[in-house]
Amino acid sequence: MLMKKNRKWFLALIPALCAMVIITVMLLQPEEETPPYSQVIGYFETDDIQNYSLNITTGELSAELRDGNALTYTVPDIDLFISQTEPVVTEYNAAHPDSQIIFDYVSASQNGQLLSGLPYLILLAAGATWVILRYGAGKGNKKRGRMSAFGKIDVGSSVSVKTRKTFEDVAGADEEKEELREIVEFLKEPQKFNGLGARIPKGVLLVGPPGTGKTLIARAVSGEAGVPFFSISGSDFVEMYVGVGAARVRSLFEKAKKLAPCIVFIDEIDAVGRHRGMGSSGSNDEREQTLNQLLVEMDGFETNAGVIIIAATNRADILDPALLRPGRFDRQVYVGVPDIKGREAVLRVHARKKLLSDDVELGEVAKDTVGFTGADLENLLNEAALLAAKRGHPAIGMAEIEESVLKVIAGPEKKSKVISQKEKRLTAYHEAGHALVTSLLPSKKKVQQVSIIPRGRVGGFTLTPPEEDKNFETRNDMLDQICILLGGRAAEEIVLNDISTGASNDIERATAIAHSMVTKFGMSTRLGPVMYNSDKVRARQSSDRISSEIDAEIQGIISSAYEKAVEILTSGIGMLHDVAAYLCQYEKMSGTELRQIIDGEQEDRDALQALS
Ligand code: ADP
Ligand code: MG
Ligand code: ZN
């Protein structure tokens, strides 16, 4: 009897349970098909979102729209989604203190895996309701502080939030931007271009030295066009197991095709795209597979499919020619080191976020920073800001900027590195050699600073102030430069009768200058004003006799420059010892101090001569 009664009670419960489940399922999963990604982003851009919560582990998004509808969606790329929506929401909230968009990032791991599925969603809904009641219905500005604090809760550290870049963030580089404008227009309105039958390049290769803003420009193209930006770096693939790189390329393009129009950015493409069959190591398989996959993907979609591939490299010359064929990276944009105007523009962009004192003339700073890249200039202002803060100044002054110029040129000083006394003495003589040859050659170039404090990869350096933006030099300039480069090694040999490996870079550079004097600038007296182009085809054509003559000429230039350096230093051996001793003691010497030693020696000589 008792049991029967119980069963009836259960039976009565079943329909109720079923109804509950059905209702919940209906409520939680609206029948309409999932909206396209662009539509979801659109809700954010038009500020139609009232509140939302994103699970940064699974990508589940649940949002409430202003019209009362609910939205559930699984975000395909969480980083991308956050980078596209968070700035919009933050901006909206800043502008609307009394009607804020509430946002919340939760991560499954933080909340425990147990809290998944239905109970989790119910909890979430309850939480959201609480939040809306507590914050959303409040009044006035009081909420603002709390609001932004709330926005930060639970943001997983693995999520990188990058704000949108536009062409305004890229200073100078006008030609580069001009060349990319067409691509921006296409990404904005692909239909327009397709209607006209215009062919848009599939791939654009940005070529230029590190720090010139290639990555920045690629981001800015996506920002200008308002399209998603996918990026990978070639160096990510270098140490991967065979097959992984190719698989990643495949999945990247799959994602991209779904979200077109969009940009796929491949940074440091030379790491995977190096000429096949070139290089030495045995681990080329992985790279080749990755490169092949990339080529397959690029050929796999139609021109004008809406996916634009931008790649960046500082070595276009070593890329596999297959990459540069039509239909692949058939457009190249050279991104160069900025000229004086460009440098000033870059400084202005980065000075916007800094407090500069009135004595700072960015035009002057631009003059003193020949050869600096955008990254160097940004770094320069940061260093100056740190220095000003350390000194307790309210703003960055010209003094801090000038000091930081040196720091940026040579990389941060590494005071902590322990160097043996022997090593120190060797470096001191080496740098003293460079500095003295620089000052004592007939051209009497100025030395700005000599240092034996290791910075970056170099053990020491001798700095001459840049005279102007010039890359055209006379024969004598080049010979002097070779002599200066060899001055370090000459000093080591004269005094210590020993040669360090530290000089190998000097010698490499000296040889390179001599080589181009002979083969490119026709400055050789024996071979005459002939251009021996160094590209492979021509080099093979020039006969063995000529190439051995070229070698002999280079040899001749180098050895006579070396002799000259030895001569200068032996006749000024006193100065060499003095400068080296000073460097051993103080590690740094200014141009003025060097001048004093040289002038002192000169006076001594004059006095001696007067006596005899
Ligand atoms: P690359 O990819 O060529 O090595 P990046 O794009 O990474 O160079 O540049 C590094 C940083 O230097 C940028 O984030 C930016 O802050 C700064 N920078 C470089 N070029 C410019 C520029 N033309 N205008 C403003 N900032 C620049
Ligand atoms: Mg880069
Ligand atoms: Zn040197």
XYZ file of C-alpha atoms and ligand atoms in Angstrom:
641
model
C 0.000 0.000 0.000
C 2.614 2.329 1.057
C 4.777 1.553 -1.944
C 1.971 2.059 -4.391
C 1.275 5.433 -2.949
C 4.868 6.409 -3.455
C 4.885 5.365 -7.051
C 1.824 7.445 -7.818
C 3.548 10.425 -6.375
C 6.447 9.820 -8.736
C 4.177 9.327 -11.720
C 2.566 12.648 -11.038
C 5.964 14.241 -10.966
C 7.091 12.986 -14.377
C 4.965 15.247 -16.585
C 5.910 18.206 -14.423
C 9.601 17.337 -14.796
C 9.201 16.882 -18.541
C 7.500 20.208 -18.865
C 10.219 21.877 -16.892
C 12.918 20.370 -19.050
C 11.149 21.275 -22.276
C 10.518 24.809 -21.147
C 14.086 25.242 -20.031
C 15.441 23.859 -23.253
C 13.150 26.107 -25.246
C 14.146 29.093 -23.198
C 17.824 28.406 -23.388
C 18.037 27.408 -27.006
C 16.001 29.645 -29.203
C 15.081 27.813 -32.359
C 16.426 30.364 -34.773
C 19.719 29.346 -36.368
C 22.902 30.897 -35.043
C 23.498 34.375 -36.392
C 26.583 35.103 -38.476
C 29.604 36.416 -36.627
C 29.367 39.806 -38.249
C 25.817 40.198 -36.968
C 26.900 39.452 -33.409
C 29.684 42.018 -33.666
C 27.158 44.360 -35.221
C 25.018 44.268 -32.056
C 28.029 45.542 -30.150
C 28.888 48.230 -32.601
C 25.362 49.588 -32.619
C 25.251 49.413 -28.809
C 22.261 47.084 -28.894
C 23.741 44.921 -26.173
C 22.502 45.474 -22.661
C 24.705 42.990 -20.899
C 26.734 39.969 -21.792
C 28.833 37.258 -20.352
C 31.585 35.435 -22.156
C 33.140 32.203 -21.072
C 36.752 32.680 -22.040
C 37.420 28.966 -21.932
C 34.639 27.694 -24.120
C 33.757 30.821 -26.041
C 30.098 30.655 -24.994
C 28.527 34.038 -25.162
C 25.213 34.900 -23.638
C 23.870 38.361 -24.045
C 20.750 40.341 -23.515
C 19.757 42.850 -26.138
C 18.125 46.197 -25.475
C 14.963 45.034 -27.235
C 14.636 42.283 -24.648
C 15.788 39.402 -26.838
C 18.418 37.020 -25.613
C 21.390 35.917 -27.655
C 23.483 32.828 -27.233
C 26.392 32.218 -29.497
C 29.671 30.376 -29.502
C 32.495 32.688 -30.349
C 34.901 31.081 -32.842
C 37.958 33.051 -31.778
C 37.910 34.372 -28.251
C 40.891 36.739 -28.473
C 39.548 38.219 -31.629
C 36.076 38.634 -30.197
C 37.364 40.399 -27.117
C 39.636 42.628 -29.113
C 36.714 43.670 -31.285
C 34.100 44.175 -28.612
C 35.783 45.297 -25.444
C 37.027 48.659 -26.738
C 33.541 49.404 -28.052
C 31.933 48.558 -24.727
C 34.510 50.419 -22.674
C 34.054 53.457 -24.837
C 30.282 53.255 -24.563
C 30.432 52.913 -20.802
C 32.724 55.876 -20.472
C 30.274 57.977 -22.439
C 27.097 56.692 -20.760
C 27.538 56.738 -17.003
C 23.883 55.971 -16.379
C 23.181 53.282 -18.906
C 26.120 50.964 -18.795
C 26.731 47.777 -20.706
C 27.556 45.174 -18.123
C 30.117 42.677 -19.178
C 31.648 39.749 -17.508
C 34.312 37.260 -18.479
C 34.171 33.914 -16.796
C 36.550 31.075 -17.247
C 35.415 27.507 -16.744
C 38.571 26.527 -14.958
C 38.272 29.349 -12.487
C 34.763 28.377 -11.573
C 35.435 24.676 -11.461
C 34.521 22.211 -14.157
C 31.641 20.916 -12.047
C 29.702 24.046 -12.719
C 28.885 23.193 -16.251
C 25.670 22.776 -18.145
C 22.278 23.718 -16.812
C 23.011 24.508 -13.158
C 25.819 26.721 -14.318
C 23.582 28.610 -16.716
C 20.934 29.068 -14.051
C 23.548 30.374 -11.651
C 24.820 32.649 -14.342
C 21.346 33.986 -15.028
C 20.812 34.533 -11.308
C 24.167 36.283 -11.117
C 23.352 38.473 -14.075
C 19.984 39.372 -12.559
C 21.658 40.264 -9.309
C 24.145 42.395 -11.140
C 21.456 44.156 -13.133
C 19.384 44.790 -10.022
C 22.325 45.930 -8.020
C 24.099 48.063 -10.596
C 21.806 48.566 -13.520
C 19.027 50.155 -11.503
C 21.250 52.379 -9.441
C 21.284 56.070 -10.016
C 23.733 58.710 -11.029
C 27.456 58.646 -11.442
C 28.208 56.804 -8.270
C 28.239 53.508 -10.162
C 30.901 54.401 -12.584
C 33.880 53.405 -10.525
C 32.290 50.163 -9.455
C 31.311 49.392 -12.972
C 34.759 49.452 -14.404
C 36.043 47.457 -11.503
C 33.433 44.851 -12.256
C 34.429 44.699 -15.883
C 37.846 43.518 -14.874
C 36.700 40.630 -12.744
C 37.761 37.238 -13.953
C 39.488 38.403 -17.089
C 41.781 35.493 -17.714
C 45.394 36.431 -18.059
C 45.677 34.330 -21.188
C 43.394 36.653 -23.071
C 45.251 39.391 -24.806
C 43.216 42.468 -25.368
C 44.532 44.553 -28.177
C 42.904 47.770 -29.055
C 42.114 48.635 -32.596
C 44.815 50.372 -34.602
C 44.162 52.672 -37.507
C 46.276 54.507 -40.032
C 46.382 57.415 -37.608
C 48.543 55.321 -35.318
C 51.034 54.817 -38.111
C 53.056 57.988 -38.408
C 54.988 58.993 -41.486
C 54.810 56.018 -43.843
C 52.512 57.931 -46.189
C 53.496 55.996 -49.276
C 53.049 52.680 -47.520
C 49.583 53.673 -46.376
C 48.706 54.920 -49.846
C 49.634 51.573 -51.342
C 47.419 49.754 -48.891
C 44.414 52.034 -49.136
C 43.011 50.060 -52.060
C 43.056 46.914 -49.943
C 41.232 48.687 -47.137
C 38.562 49.846 -49.576
C 38.194 46.331 -50.892
C 37.827 44.825 -47.428
C 35.207 47.397 -46.564
C 33.103 46.778 -49.627
C 34.139 43.635 -51.470
C 30.901 43.623 -53.507
C 31.746 46.942 -55.093
C 35.088 45.673 -56.368
C 33.689 42.352 -57.479
C 30.942 44.092 -59.399
C 33.516 46.061 -61.322
C 35.557 42.966 -61.992
C 38.625 44.536 -60.377
C 41.295 42.068 -59.325
C 42.617 42.597 -55.836
C 45.922 41.060 -54.803
C 45.559 38.007 -52.578
C 48.780 38.593 -50.767
C 50.795 41.627 -49.786
C 54.354 41.320 -48.577
C 55.608 44.011 -46.226
C 59.375 44.189 -46.447
C 61.536 46.220 -44.133
C 63.971 46.199 -41.223
C 62.755 45.210 -37.736
C 60.889 47.880 -35.800
C 59.752 49.874 -38.794
C 56.091 49.203 -38.081
C 55.198 46.285 -40.349
C 53.072 44.551 -37.737
C 51.533 47.872 -36.821
C 50.638 48.618 -40.438
C 49.031 45.206 -40.913
C 46.928 45.733 -37.794
C 46.007 49.195 -38.969
C 44.738 47.831 -42.285
C 42.348 45.562 -40.407
C 41.395 48.403 -38.075
C 40.722 50.802 -40.923
C 38.571 48.270 -42.709
C 36.924 47.034 -39.520
C 37.558 43.379 -40.325
C 38.905 40.516 -38.192
C 42.652 40.072 -37.935
C 44.225 36.642 -37.618
C 47.900 36.449 -37.020
C 50.586 33.839 -36.741
C 54.310 34.169 -36.701
C 56.615 32.082 -38.833
C 58.918 31.627 -35.888
C 56.143 29.780 -34.049
C 56.694 26.912 -36.420
C 60.413 26.632 -36.180
C 60.642 24.130 -33.400
C 57.469 22.226 -33.940
C 57.041 18.616 -34.740
C 56.615 17.747 -38.353
C 53.039 18.214 -39.466
C 51.937 20.531 -36.702
C 52.778 23.682 -38.605
C 50.897 22.566 -41.681
C 47.878 21.665 -39.576
C 47.906 25.064 -37.923
C 48.063 26.815 -41.263
C 45.108 24.761 -42.458
C 42.962 25.538 -39.432
C 43.890 29.190 -39.554
C 42.675 29.487 -43.113
C 39.531 27.546 -42.298
C 38.687 30.037 -39.584
C 39.542 32.954 -41.825
C 37.357 31.778 -44.671
C 34.396 31.609 -42.314
C 34.892 35.154 -41.155
C 35.709 36.789 -44.488
C 36.261 39.581 -45.253
C 39.275 39.461 -43.003
C 43.040 39.621 -42.834
C 45.458 36.802 -42.211
C 48.804 38.153 -41.056
C 51.919 36.018 -41.217
C 54.714 37.685 -39.291
C 58.336 36.735 -39.952
C 57.384 34.695 -42.960
C 61.060 34.077 -43.755
C 61.149 31.573 -40.903
C 58.923 29.238 -42.924
C 59.236 30.715 -46.370
C 62.961 30.435 -46.842
C 64.068 29.200 -50.216
C 63.440 25.465 -50.265
C 66.579 23.441 -50.506
C 68.601 26.308 -49.086
C 70.086 26.416 -45.618
C 71.764 23.532 -43.919
C 69.972 21.948 -40.987
C 68.269 18.616 -41.303
C 65.059 19.844 -39.726
C 63.854 21.392 -42.943
C 60.972 18.973 -43.298
C 58.722 20.844 -40.959
C 59.387 24.134 -42.604
C 58.842 22.744 -46.059
C 55.575 21.140 -45.112
C 54.359 24.343 -43.539
C 55.381 26.345 -46.561
C 53.726 23.890 -48.926
C 50.530 24.043 -46.920
C 50.627 27.811 -47.078
C 50.990 27.711 -50.843
C 48.158 25.221 -51.132
C 45.894 27.424 -49.016
C 46.742 30.525 -50.987
C 45.985 28.803 -54.251
C 42.896 27.198 -52.760
C 40.639 30.179 -52.636
C 39.523 32.476 -55.347
C 40.896 35.918 -55.868
C 38.512 38.394 -54.259
C 37.253 35.754 -51.823
C 37.679 38.395 -49.151
C 40.676 36.950 -47.360
C 43.739 39.136 -47.750
C 47.019 37.688 -46.621
C 49.598 40.122 -45.385
C 53.056 38.829 -44.578
C 56.032 40.603 -43.098
C 59.734 39.951 -43.462
C 63.017 41.745 -43.235
C 64.614 39.443 -45.751
C 62.671 39.297 -49.002
C 65.779 38.070 -50.775
C 65.805 34.697 -49.054
C 62.141 33.898 -49.650
C 61.199 30.975 -51.790
C 60.400 32.335 -55.246
C 57.209 30.260 -55.240
C 55.793 32.658 -52.672
C 56.262 35.632 -54.939
C 54.517 34.203 -57.965
C 51.354 35.836 -59.331
C 48.315 34.935 -57.274
C 50.393 34.689 -54.131
C 52.385 37.564 -52.646
C 52.383 39.484 -55.854
C 52.374 42.881 -54.218
C 55.352 44.114 -52.242
C 55.327 47.182 -50.055
C 58.645 48.402 -48.754
C 58.492 49.736 -45.226
C 61.580 51.804 -44.628
C 63.413 53.470 -41.783
C 61.791 56.901 -41.427
C 63.471 60.083 -42.653
C 63.653 63.202 -40.532
C 60.023 64.212 -41.175
C 58.810 60.691 -40.529
C 60.783 60.526 -37.294
C 59.204 63.718 -36.073
C 55.752 62.372 -36.930
C 56.419 59.118 -35.053
C 57.664 61.078 -32.054
C 54.467 63.146 -32.117
C 52.288 60.035 -32.135
C 54.034 58.573 -29.122
C 54.354 61.906 -27.328
C 50.557 62.152 -27.233
C 50.519 59.844 -24.257
C 53.446 61.519 -22.482
C 54.043 64.694 -20.548
C 56.766 66.735 -22.196
C 58.249 69.882 -20.707
C 58.327 73.077 -22.741
C 61.982 72.824 -23.646
C 61.423 69.670 -25.682
C 61.658 70.258 -29.421
C 60.627 67.089 -31.204
C 62.029 68.482 -34.447
C 65.467 68.672 -32.808
C 65.118 65.158 -31.439
C 64.269 63.965 -34.944
C 67.483 65.566 -36.212
C 69.602 63.669 -33.685
C 68.089 60.283 -34.329
C 69.246 59.386 -37.828
C 68.643 55.707 -38.456
C 66.128 55.231 -35.657
C 63.112 53.088 -36.486
C 59.603 53.718 -35.185
C 60.209 51.164 -32.462
C 63.484 52.878 -31.472
C 61.719 56.229 -31.224
C 58.940 54.802 -29.093
C 61.560 53.184 -26.909
C 63.445 56.489 -26.690
C 60.444 58.321 -25.254
C 59.820 55.494 -22.805
C 63.408 55.575 -21.570
C 63.211 59.334 -21.206
C 59.976 59.032 -19.224
C 61.572 56.482 -16.895
C 64.567 58.720 -16.396
C 62.376 61.745 -15.661
C 60.385 59.704 -13.153
C 63.549 58.492 -11.476
C 64.678 62.076 -11.113
C 61.338 63.142 -9.757
C 60.681 65.595 -12.576
C 57.068 66.412 -13.393
C 57.671 66.124 -17.156
C 60.168 64.734 -19.637
C 62.887 67.271 -20.422
C 65.296 67.568 -23.319
C 68.108 66.362 -21.037
C 66.374 63.032 -20.427
C 65.701 62.569 -24.117
C 69.303 63.282 -25.058
C 70.576 60.815 -22.515
C 68.163 58.182 -23.691
C 69.310 58.499 -27.294
C 72.597 56.865 -26.322
C 70.854 54.171 -24.418
C 68.621 53.250 -27.329
C 71.483 53.246 -29.830
C 73.438 50.690 -27.924
C 70.738 48.800 -26.043
C 70.434 48.761 -22.268
C 73.647 48.816 -20.269
C 74.368 45.578 -18.528
C 76.196 46.615 -15.426
C 75.640 43.265 -13.827
C 77.541 41.149 -16.292
C 80.782 40.062 -14.721
C 83.739 40.481 -17.002
C 87.183 39.323 -16.131
C 89.948 41.900 -15.794
C 91.703 40.429 -18.783
C 88.610 40.705 -20.903
C 88.080 44.245 -19.735
C 91.612 45.274 -20.624
C 91.253 43.750 -24.057
C 87.996 45.555 -24.711
C 89.469 48.815 -23.402
C 92.372 48.655 -25.850
C 90.060 47.589 -28.639
C 87.702 50.528 -28.189
C 90.572 52.929 -27.556
C 91.936 51.800 -30.916
C 88.692 52.609 -32.712
C 88.372 55.955 -30.940
C 91.928 57.098 -31.578
C 91.992 56.106 -35.226
C 88.687 57.959 -35.642
C 90.130 61.130 -34.100
C 93.617 60.961 -35.580
C 92.841 60.277 -39.225
C 93.203 63.406 -41.376
C 89.399 63.660 -41.586
C 89.366 64.051 -37.765
C 85.898 62.691 -37.217
C 84.304 63.426 -33.872
C 83.842 60.764 -31.255
C 80.804 61.198 -29.064
C 81.355 58.483 -26.553
C 83.494 55.433 -25.906
C 82.292 52.702 -23.619
C 83.318 49.258 -22.535
C 80.099 48.555 -20.671
C 78.537 45.656 -22.523
C 75.257 46.570 -24.126
C 73.058 44.159 -25.957
C 75.302 41.881 -27.908
C 78.321 44.156 -28.170
C 81.125 44.218 -25.653
C 81.788 47.907 -26.092
C 81.336 50.659 -28.606
C 82.712 53.835 -29.992
C 80.078 56.252 -31.077
C 80.459 58.940 -33.689
C 77.646 61.417 -34.118
C 75.681 60.877 -37.302
C 76.375 63.773 -39.635
C 73.403 63.678 -41.941
C 71.166 61.204 -43.667
C 73.642 60.042 -46.185
C 74.320 56.768 -47.815
C 76.556 58.108 -50.498
C 80.191 58.254 -49.565
C 83.433 59.168 -51.250
C 86.286 56.772 -51.731
C 88.235 58.444 -48.929
C 85.280 58.202 -46.558
C 85.105 54.512 -47.222
C 88.837 53.968 -46.756
C 88.706 55.898 -43.477
C 85.786 53.820 -42.334
C 87.702 50.613 -43.035
C 90.695 51.974 -41.156
C 88.513 52.869 -38.147
C 86.915 49.432 -38.142
C 90.325 47.793 -38.139
C 91.630 50.143 -35.439
C 90.237 47.938 -32.696
C 92.043 44.861 -33.832
C 95.219 46.801 -34.561
C 95.297 48.060 -30.973
C 94.820 44.562 -29.580
C 97.666 43.269 -31.641
C 100.108 46.099 -30.899
C 99.655 46.078 -27.161
C 98.568 42.617 -26.168
C 100.006 40.676 -29.040
C 96.766 38.794 -29.062
C 93.626 38.997 -31.131
C 90.145 38.511 -29.739
C 87.142 37.149 -31.533
C 85.349 40.367 -30.614
C 86.866 41.960 -33.690
C 85.314 39.549 -36.144
C 82.277 41.741 -36.747
C 84.532 44.746 -37.427
C 86.443 42.757 -39.973
C 83.320 41.493 -41.617
C 82.053 45.033 -42.002
C 85.392 46.307 -43.265
C 85.516 43.548 -45.847
C 81.985 44.317 -46.951
C 82.867 47.956 -47.537
C 86.009 47.009 -49.463
C 84.009 44.524 -51.504
C 81.460 47.058 -52.588
C 84.174 49.618 -53.322
C 85.687 47.215 -55.807
C 82.647 45.526 -57.293
C 79.899 48.105 -57.039
C 81.374 51.564 -57.008
C 84.215 50.952 -59.414
C 86.704 52.507 -57.016
C 89.494 50.068 -57.594
C 92.540 51.539 -59.324
C 93.554 48.260 -60.888
C 90.204 47.009 -62.106
C 88.974 50.448 -63.010
C 85.498 51.866 -62.952
C 83.732 48.650 -63.811
C 80.665 47.340 -62.081
C 80.872 43.709 -61.129
C 77.392 43.039 -60.032
C 77.342 40.694 -57.145
C 74.245 38.808 -58.148
C 74.815 35.188 -58.874
C 74.336 35.151 -62.613
C 76.793 37.900 -63.299
C 79.246 36.634 -60.727
C 79.375 33.344 -62.552
C 79.907 35.150 -65.808
C 82.854 37.133 -64.584
C 85.813 34.912 -65.228
C 87.977 33.227 -62.662
C 90.734 35.631 -63.463
C 88.589 38.617 -62.640
C 87.236 37.157 -59.457
C 90.695 36.396 -58.188
C 91.674 39.937 -59.065
C 88.695 41.202 -57.122
C 89.846 39.169 -54.150
C 93.343 40.540 -54.498
C 92.042 44.099 -54.655
C 89.941 43.641 -51.533
C 92.908 42.069 -49.819
C 95.026 45.048 -50.821
C 92.568 47.631 -49.527
C 92.169 45.813 -46.221
C 95.834 45.294 -45.565
C 96.876 48.826 -46.400
C 94.102 50.186 -44.184
C 95.244 47.878 -41.410
C 98.839 49.060 -41.782
C 97.664 52.634 -41.622
C 95.761 51.927 -38.395
C 98.804 50.235 -36.866
C 100.940 53.208 -37.854
C 98.565 55.752 -36.335
C 98.360 53.802 -33.109
C 102.070 53.037 -32.718
C 103.006 56.654 -33.190
C 100.377 57.558 -30.615
C 101.055 54.662 -28.287
C 101.075 56.914 -25.213
C 97.557 58.038 -25.954
C 96.465 54.474 -26.552
C 97.658 53.477 -23.070
C 96.088 56.547 -21.498
C 92.714 56.062 -23.113
C 92.653 52.348 -22.311
C 93.633 52.983 -18.695
C 90.906 55.570 -18.362
C 88.371 53.147 -19.816
C 89.467 50.345 -17.503
C 88.876 52.643 -14.562
C 85.709 54.513 -15.524
C 84.319 52.245 -18.270
C 83.031 55.247 -20.164
C 84.662 58.221 -21.760
C 83.066 61.235 -23.358
C 84.240 62.829 -26.585
C 85.503 65.822 -24.625
C 87.644 63.687 -22.344
C 89.138 61.927 -25.340
C 89.883 65.278 -26.930
C 91.685 66.379 -23.741
C 93.999 63.384 -23.847
C 94.768 63.966 -27.512
C 95.348 67.697 -27.049
C 97.505 67.055 -23.973
C 99.699 64.722 -25.968
C 99.944 67.284 -28.722
C 101.096 69.927 -26.226
C 103.714 67.578 -24.799
C 105.028 66.964 -28.277
C 105.157 70.633 -29.100
C 107.015 71.300 -25.858
C 109.515 68.528 -26.607
C 110.081 69.896 -30.057
C 110.665 73.402 -28.682
C 113.315 71.996 -26.294
C 115.348 70.238 -28.925
P 57.989 45.484 -37.175
O 56.813 44.577 -37.252
O 58.317 46.138 -38.480
O 59.184 44.872 -36.538
P 56.361 46.796 -35.255
O 55.122 47.040 -36.009
O 56.369 45.634 -34.342
O 57.591 46.707 -36.247
O 56.736 48.137 -34.486
C 56.996 48.146 -33.114
C 56.446 49.398 -32.467
O 57.123 50.561 -32.934
C 54.999 49.647 -32.821
O 54.144 48.966 -31.963
C 54.878 51.148 -32.671
O 54.622 51.494 -31.343
C 56.247 51.643 -33.050
N 56.237 52.110 -34.441
C 56.893 51.578 -35.486
N 56.669 52.271 -36.614
C 55.824 53.269 -36.285
C 55.191 54.329 -37.012
N 55.394 54.509 -38.325
N 54.376 55.162 -36.337
C 54.159 55.006 -35.016
N 54.709 54.036 -34.285
C 55.540 53.175 -34.884
Mg 56.762 42.812 -36.231
Zn 85.316 46.821 -32.648
